[in-house]
PDB file of C-alpha atoms in Angstrom:
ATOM      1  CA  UNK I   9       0.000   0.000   0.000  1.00 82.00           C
ATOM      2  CA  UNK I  10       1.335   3.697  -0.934  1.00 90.00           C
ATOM      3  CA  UNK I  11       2.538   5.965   1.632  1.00 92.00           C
ATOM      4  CA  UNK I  12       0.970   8.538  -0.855  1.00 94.00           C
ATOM      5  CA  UNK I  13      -2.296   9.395  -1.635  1.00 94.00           C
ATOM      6  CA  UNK I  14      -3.833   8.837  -5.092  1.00 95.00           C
ATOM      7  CA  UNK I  15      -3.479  12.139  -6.426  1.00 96.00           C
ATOM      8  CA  UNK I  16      -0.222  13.122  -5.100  1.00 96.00           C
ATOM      9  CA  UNK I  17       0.989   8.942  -6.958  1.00 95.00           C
ATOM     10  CA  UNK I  18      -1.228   9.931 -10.299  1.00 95.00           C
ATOM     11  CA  UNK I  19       1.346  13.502  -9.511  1.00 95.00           C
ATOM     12  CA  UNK I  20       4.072  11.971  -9.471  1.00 95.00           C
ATOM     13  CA  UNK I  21       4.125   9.612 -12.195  1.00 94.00           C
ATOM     14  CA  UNK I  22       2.939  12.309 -14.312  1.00 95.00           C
ATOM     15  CA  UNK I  23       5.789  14.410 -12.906  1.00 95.00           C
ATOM     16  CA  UNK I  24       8.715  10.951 -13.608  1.00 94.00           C
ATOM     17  CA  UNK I  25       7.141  10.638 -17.363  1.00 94.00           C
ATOM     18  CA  UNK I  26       7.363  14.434 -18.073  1.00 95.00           C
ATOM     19  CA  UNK I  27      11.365  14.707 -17.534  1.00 93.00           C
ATOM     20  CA  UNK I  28      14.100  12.879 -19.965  1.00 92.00           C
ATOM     21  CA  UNK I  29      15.642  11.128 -16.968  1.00 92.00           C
ATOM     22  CA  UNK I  30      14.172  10.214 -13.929  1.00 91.00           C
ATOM     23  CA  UNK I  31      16.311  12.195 -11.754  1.00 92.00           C
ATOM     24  CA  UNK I  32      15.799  15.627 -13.088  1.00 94.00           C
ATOM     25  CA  UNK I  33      12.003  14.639 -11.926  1.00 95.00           C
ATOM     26  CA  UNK I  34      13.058  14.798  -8.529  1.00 96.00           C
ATOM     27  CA  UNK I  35      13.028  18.752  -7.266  1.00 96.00           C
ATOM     28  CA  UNK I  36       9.006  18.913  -8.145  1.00 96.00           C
ATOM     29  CA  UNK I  37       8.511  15.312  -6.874  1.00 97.00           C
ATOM     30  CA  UNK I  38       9.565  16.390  -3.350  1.00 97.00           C
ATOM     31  CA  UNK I  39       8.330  19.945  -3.342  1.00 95.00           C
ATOM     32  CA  UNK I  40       4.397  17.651  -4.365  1.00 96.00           C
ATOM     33  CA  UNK I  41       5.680  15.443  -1.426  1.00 97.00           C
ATOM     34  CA  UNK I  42       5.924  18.210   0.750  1.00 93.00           C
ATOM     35  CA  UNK I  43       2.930  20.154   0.225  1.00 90.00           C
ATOM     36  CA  UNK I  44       1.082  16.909   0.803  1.00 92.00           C
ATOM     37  CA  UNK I  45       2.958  15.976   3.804  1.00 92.00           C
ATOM     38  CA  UNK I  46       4.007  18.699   5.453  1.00 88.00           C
ATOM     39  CA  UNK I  47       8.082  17.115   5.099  1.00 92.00           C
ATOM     40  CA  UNK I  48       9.708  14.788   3.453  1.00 96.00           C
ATOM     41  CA  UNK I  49       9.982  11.434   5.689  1.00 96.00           C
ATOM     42  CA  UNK I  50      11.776   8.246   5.236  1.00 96.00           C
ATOM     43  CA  UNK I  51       9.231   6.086   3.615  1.00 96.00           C
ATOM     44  CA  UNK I  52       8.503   8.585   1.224  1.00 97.00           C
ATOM     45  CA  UNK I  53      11.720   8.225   0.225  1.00 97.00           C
ATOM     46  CA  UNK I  54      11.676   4.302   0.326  1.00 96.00           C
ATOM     47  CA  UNK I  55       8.806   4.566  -1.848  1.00 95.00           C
ATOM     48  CA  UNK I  56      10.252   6.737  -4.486  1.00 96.00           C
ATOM     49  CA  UNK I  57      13.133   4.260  -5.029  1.00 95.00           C
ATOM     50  CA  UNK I  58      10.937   1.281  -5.105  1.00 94.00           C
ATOM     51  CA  UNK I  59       7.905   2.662  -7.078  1.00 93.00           C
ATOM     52  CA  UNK I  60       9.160   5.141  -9.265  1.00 93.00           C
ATOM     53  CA  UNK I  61      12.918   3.927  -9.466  1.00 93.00           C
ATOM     54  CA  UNK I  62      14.533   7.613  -8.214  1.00 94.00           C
ATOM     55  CA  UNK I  63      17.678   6.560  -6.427  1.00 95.00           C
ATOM     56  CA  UNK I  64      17.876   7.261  -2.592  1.00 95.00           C
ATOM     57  CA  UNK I  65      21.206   8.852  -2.732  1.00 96.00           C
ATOM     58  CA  UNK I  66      20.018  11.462  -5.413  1.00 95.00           C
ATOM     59  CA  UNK I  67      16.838  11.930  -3.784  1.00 96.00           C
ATOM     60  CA  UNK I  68      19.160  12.414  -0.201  1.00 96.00           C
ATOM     61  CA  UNK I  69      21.246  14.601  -1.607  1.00 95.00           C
ATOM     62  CA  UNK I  70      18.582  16.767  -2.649  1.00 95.00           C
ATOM     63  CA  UNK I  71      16.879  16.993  -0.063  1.00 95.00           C
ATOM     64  CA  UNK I  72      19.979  17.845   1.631  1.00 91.00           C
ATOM     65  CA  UNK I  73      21.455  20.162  -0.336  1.00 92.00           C
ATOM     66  CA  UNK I  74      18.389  22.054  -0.678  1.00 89.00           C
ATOM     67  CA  UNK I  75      17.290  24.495   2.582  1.00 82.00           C
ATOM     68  CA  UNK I  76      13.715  24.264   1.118  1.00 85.00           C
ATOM     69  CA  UNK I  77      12.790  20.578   2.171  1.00 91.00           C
ATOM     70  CA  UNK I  78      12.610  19.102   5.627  1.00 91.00           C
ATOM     71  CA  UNK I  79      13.272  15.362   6.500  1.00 89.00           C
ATOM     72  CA  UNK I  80      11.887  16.245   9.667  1.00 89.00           C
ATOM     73  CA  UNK I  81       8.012  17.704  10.600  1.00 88.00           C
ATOM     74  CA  UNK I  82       8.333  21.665  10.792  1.00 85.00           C
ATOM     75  CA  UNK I  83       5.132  24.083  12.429  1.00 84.00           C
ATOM     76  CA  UNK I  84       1.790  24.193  10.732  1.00 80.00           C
ATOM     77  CA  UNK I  85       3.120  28.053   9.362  1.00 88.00           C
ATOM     78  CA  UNK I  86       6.610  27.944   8.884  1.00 90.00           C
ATOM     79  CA  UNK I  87       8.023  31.645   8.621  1.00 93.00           C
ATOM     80  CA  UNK I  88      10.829  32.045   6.109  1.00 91.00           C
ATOM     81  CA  UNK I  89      12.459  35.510   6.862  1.00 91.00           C
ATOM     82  CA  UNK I  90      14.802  37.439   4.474  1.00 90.00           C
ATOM     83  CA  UNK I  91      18.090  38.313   5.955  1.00 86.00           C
ATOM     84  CA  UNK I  92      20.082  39.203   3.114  1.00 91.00           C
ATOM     85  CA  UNK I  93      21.705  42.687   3.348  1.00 92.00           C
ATOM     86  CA  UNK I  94      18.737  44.983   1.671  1.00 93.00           C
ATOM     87  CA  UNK I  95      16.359  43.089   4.325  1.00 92.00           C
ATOM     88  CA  UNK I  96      19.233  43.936   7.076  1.00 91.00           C
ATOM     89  CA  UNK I  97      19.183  47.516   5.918  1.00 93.00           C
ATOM     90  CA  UNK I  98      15.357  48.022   5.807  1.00 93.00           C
ATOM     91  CA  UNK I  99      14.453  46.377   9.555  1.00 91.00           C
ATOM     92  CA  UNK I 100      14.120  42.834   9.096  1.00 91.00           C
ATOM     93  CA  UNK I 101      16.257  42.480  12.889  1.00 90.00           C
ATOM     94  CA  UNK I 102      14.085  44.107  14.774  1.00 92.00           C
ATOM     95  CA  UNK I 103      11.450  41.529  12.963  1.00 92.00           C
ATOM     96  CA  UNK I 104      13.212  38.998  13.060  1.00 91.00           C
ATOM     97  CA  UNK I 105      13.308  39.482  16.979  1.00 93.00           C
ATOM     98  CA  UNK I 106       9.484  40.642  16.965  1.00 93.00           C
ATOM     99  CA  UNK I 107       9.012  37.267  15.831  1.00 93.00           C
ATOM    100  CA  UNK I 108      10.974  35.351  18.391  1.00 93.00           C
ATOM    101  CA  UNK I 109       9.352  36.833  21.254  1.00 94.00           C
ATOM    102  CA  UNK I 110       6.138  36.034  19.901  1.00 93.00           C
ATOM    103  CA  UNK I 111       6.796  32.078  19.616  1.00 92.00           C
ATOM    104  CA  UNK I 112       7.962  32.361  23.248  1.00 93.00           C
ATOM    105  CA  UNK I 113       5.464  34.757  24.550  1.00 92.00           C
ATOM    106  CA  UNK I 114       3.131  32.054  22.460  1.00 91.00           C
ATOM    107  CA  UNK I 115       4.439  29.163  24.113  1.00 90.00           C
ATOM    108  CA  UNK I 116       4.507  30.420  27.473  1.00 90.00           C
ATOM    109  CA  UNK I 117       0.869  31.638  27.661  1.00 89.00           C
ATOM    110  CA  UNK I 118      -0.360  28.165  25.858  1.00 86.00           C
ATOM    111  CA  UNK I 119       1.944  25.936  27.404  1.00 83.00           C
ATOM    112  CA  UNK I 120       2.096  24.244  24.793  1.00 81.00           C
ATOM    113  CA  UNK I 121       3.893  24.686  21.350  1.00 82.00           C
ATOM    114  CA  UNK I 122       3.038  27.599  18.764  1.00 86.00           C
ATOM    115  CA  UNK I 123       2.068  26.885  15.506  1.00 90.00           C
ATOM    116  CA  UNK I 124       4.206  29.495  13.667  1.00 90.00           C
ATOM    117  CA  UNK I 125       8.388  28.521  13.868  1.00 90.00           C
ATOM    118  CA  UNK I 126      11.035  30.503  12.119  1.00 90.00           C
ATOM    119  CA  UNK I 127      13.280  30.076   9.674  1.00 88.00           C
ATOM    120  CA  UNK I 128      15.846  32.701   8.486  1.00 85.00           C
ATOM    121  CA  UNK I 129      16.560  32.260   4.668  1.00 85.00           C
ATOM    122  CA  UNK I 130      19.465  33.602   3.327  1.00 88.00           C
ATOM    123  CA  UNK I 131      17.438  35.426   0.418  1.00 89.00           C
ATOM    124  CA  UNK I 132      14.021  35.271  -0.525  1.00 90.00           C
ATOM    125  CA  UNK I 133      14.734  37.063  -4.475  1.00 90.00           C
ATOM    126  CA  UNK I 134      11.985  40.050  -3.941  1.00 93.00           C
ATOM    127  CA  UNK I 135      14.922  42.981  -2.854  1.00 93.00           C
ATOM    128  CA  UNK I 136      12.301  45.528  -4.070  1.00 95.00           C
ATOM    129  CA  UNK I 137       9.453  44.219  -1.434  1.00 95.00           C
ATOM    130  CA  UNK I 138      12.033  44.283   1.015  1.00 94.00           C
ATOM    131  CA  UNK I 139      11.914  43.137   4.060  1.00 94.00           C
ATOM    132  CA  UNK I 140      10.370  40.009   3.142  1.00 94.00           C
ATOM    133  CA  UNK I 141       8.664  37.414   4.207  1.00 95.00           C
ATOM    134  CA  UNK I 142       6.683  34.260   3.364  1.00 93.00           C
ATOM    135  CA  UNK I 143       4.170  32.047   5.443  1.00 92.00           C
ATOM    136  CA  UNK I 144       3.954  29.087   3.975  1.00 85.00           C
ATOM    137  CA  UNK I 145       3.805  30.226   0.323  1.00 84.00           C
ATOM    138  CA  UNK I 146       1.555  33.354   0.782  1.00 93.00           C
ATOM    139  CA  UNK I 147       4.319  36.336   0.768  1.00 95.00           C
ATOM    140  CA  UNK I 148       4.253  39.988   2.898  1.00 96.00           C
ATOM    141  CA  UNK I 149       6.346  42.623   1.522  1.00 96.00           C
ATOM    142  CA  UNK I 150       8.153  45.813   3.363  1.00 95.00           C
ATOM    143  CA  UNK I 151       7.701  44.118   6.535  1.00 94.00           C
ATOM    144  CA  UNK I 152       8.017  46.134   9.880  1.00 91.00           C
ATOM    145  CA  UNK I 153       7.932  44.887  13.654  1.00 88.00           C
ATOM    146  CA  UNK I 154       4.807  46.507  13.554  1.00 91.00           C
ATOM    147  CA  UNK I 155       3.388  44.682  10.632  1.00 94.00           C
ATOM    148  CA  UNK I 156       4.975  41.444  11.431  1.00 93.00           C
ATOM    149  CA  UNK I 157       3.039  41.436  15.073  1.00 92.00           C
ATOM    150  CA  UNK I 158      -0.637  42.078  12.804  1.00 93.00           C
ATOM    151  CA  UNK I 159       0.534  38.950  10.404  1.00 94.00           C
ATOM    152  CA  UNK I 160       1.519  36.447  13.633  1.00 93.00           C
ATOM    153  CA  UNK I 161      -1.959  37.467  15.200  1.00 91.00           C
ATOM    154  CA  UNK I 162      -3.222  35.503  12.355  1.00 92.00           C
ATOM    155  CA  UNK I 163      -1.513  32.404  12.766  1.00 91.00           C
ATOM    156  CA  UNK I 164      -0.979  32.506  16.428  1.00 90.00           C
ATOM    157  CA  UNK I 165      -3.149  34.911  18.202  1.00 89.00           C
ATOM    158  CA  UNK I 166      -2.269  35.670  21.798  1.00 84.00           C
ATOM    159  CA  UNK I 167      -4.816  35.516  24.539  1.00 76.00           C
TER     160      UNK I 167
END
């Protein structure tokens, strides 16, 4: 029985068949596996090899290589925060700090764990919206501490 569901297998064998060689299938593969998923977990992996004939060392490295997939569960809303220098210039420490206190405030008032994390990115390629960041895949441009408290309100109100 697949680890996958029937879409994301119907996906992915659409996805092997549309490249020249398996392997250059395997970047939108995982990003389908992901979005599915949530992360990228062994017997995902396991079943790429065995159904769909994608090495596990190529599919490793990838994964690997690449800061955009996890081989390990991340929070429901998984910030991705600019800090390249433009972002630097325009605010995004004071942000990036805005949102750290909020995940602990968060946690602390819950007592339990907050379903926003962080993850600084070395650059998220939109200089001009700068600072930038995403939530999951929905982007907020020119952000300020300000701004970034009215976004994690949505995700992770605090009481």
């Amino acid at each position: 029985m697949s680890v996958f569901s029937a879409e994301l297998q119907s996906n992915i064998k659409s996805l092997v068949d549309r490249y020249e060689t398996k392997r250059s299938s395997i970047l939108p593969i995982l990003h389908a596996i992901q979005d599915e998923h949530g992360y990228i977990k062994e017997e995902h992996i396991d079943e790429l090899e065995e159904t769909y004939g994608l090495h596990r060392v190529h599919v490793k490295e990838v994964i690997t290589f690449y800061d955009v997939y996890h081989n390990d569960p991340v929070p429901k809303n998984l910030i991705r925060y600019c800090k390249n220098l433009t972002c630097h210039m325009l605010g995004a420490r004071e942000a990036i700090g805005k949102i750290h206190s909020h995940i602990d405030e968060y946690k602390k008032k819950s007592g339990g764990e907050c379903p926003i994390g962080i993850e600084e990115f070395p650059c998220l390629g939109k200089c001009d919206g700068a600072p930038v960041m995403l939530v999951g895949k929905k982007r907020y441009e020119h952000m300020t501490a300000d701004k970034v408290t009215e976004v994690l309100n949505e995700y992770a109100p605090l009481k």
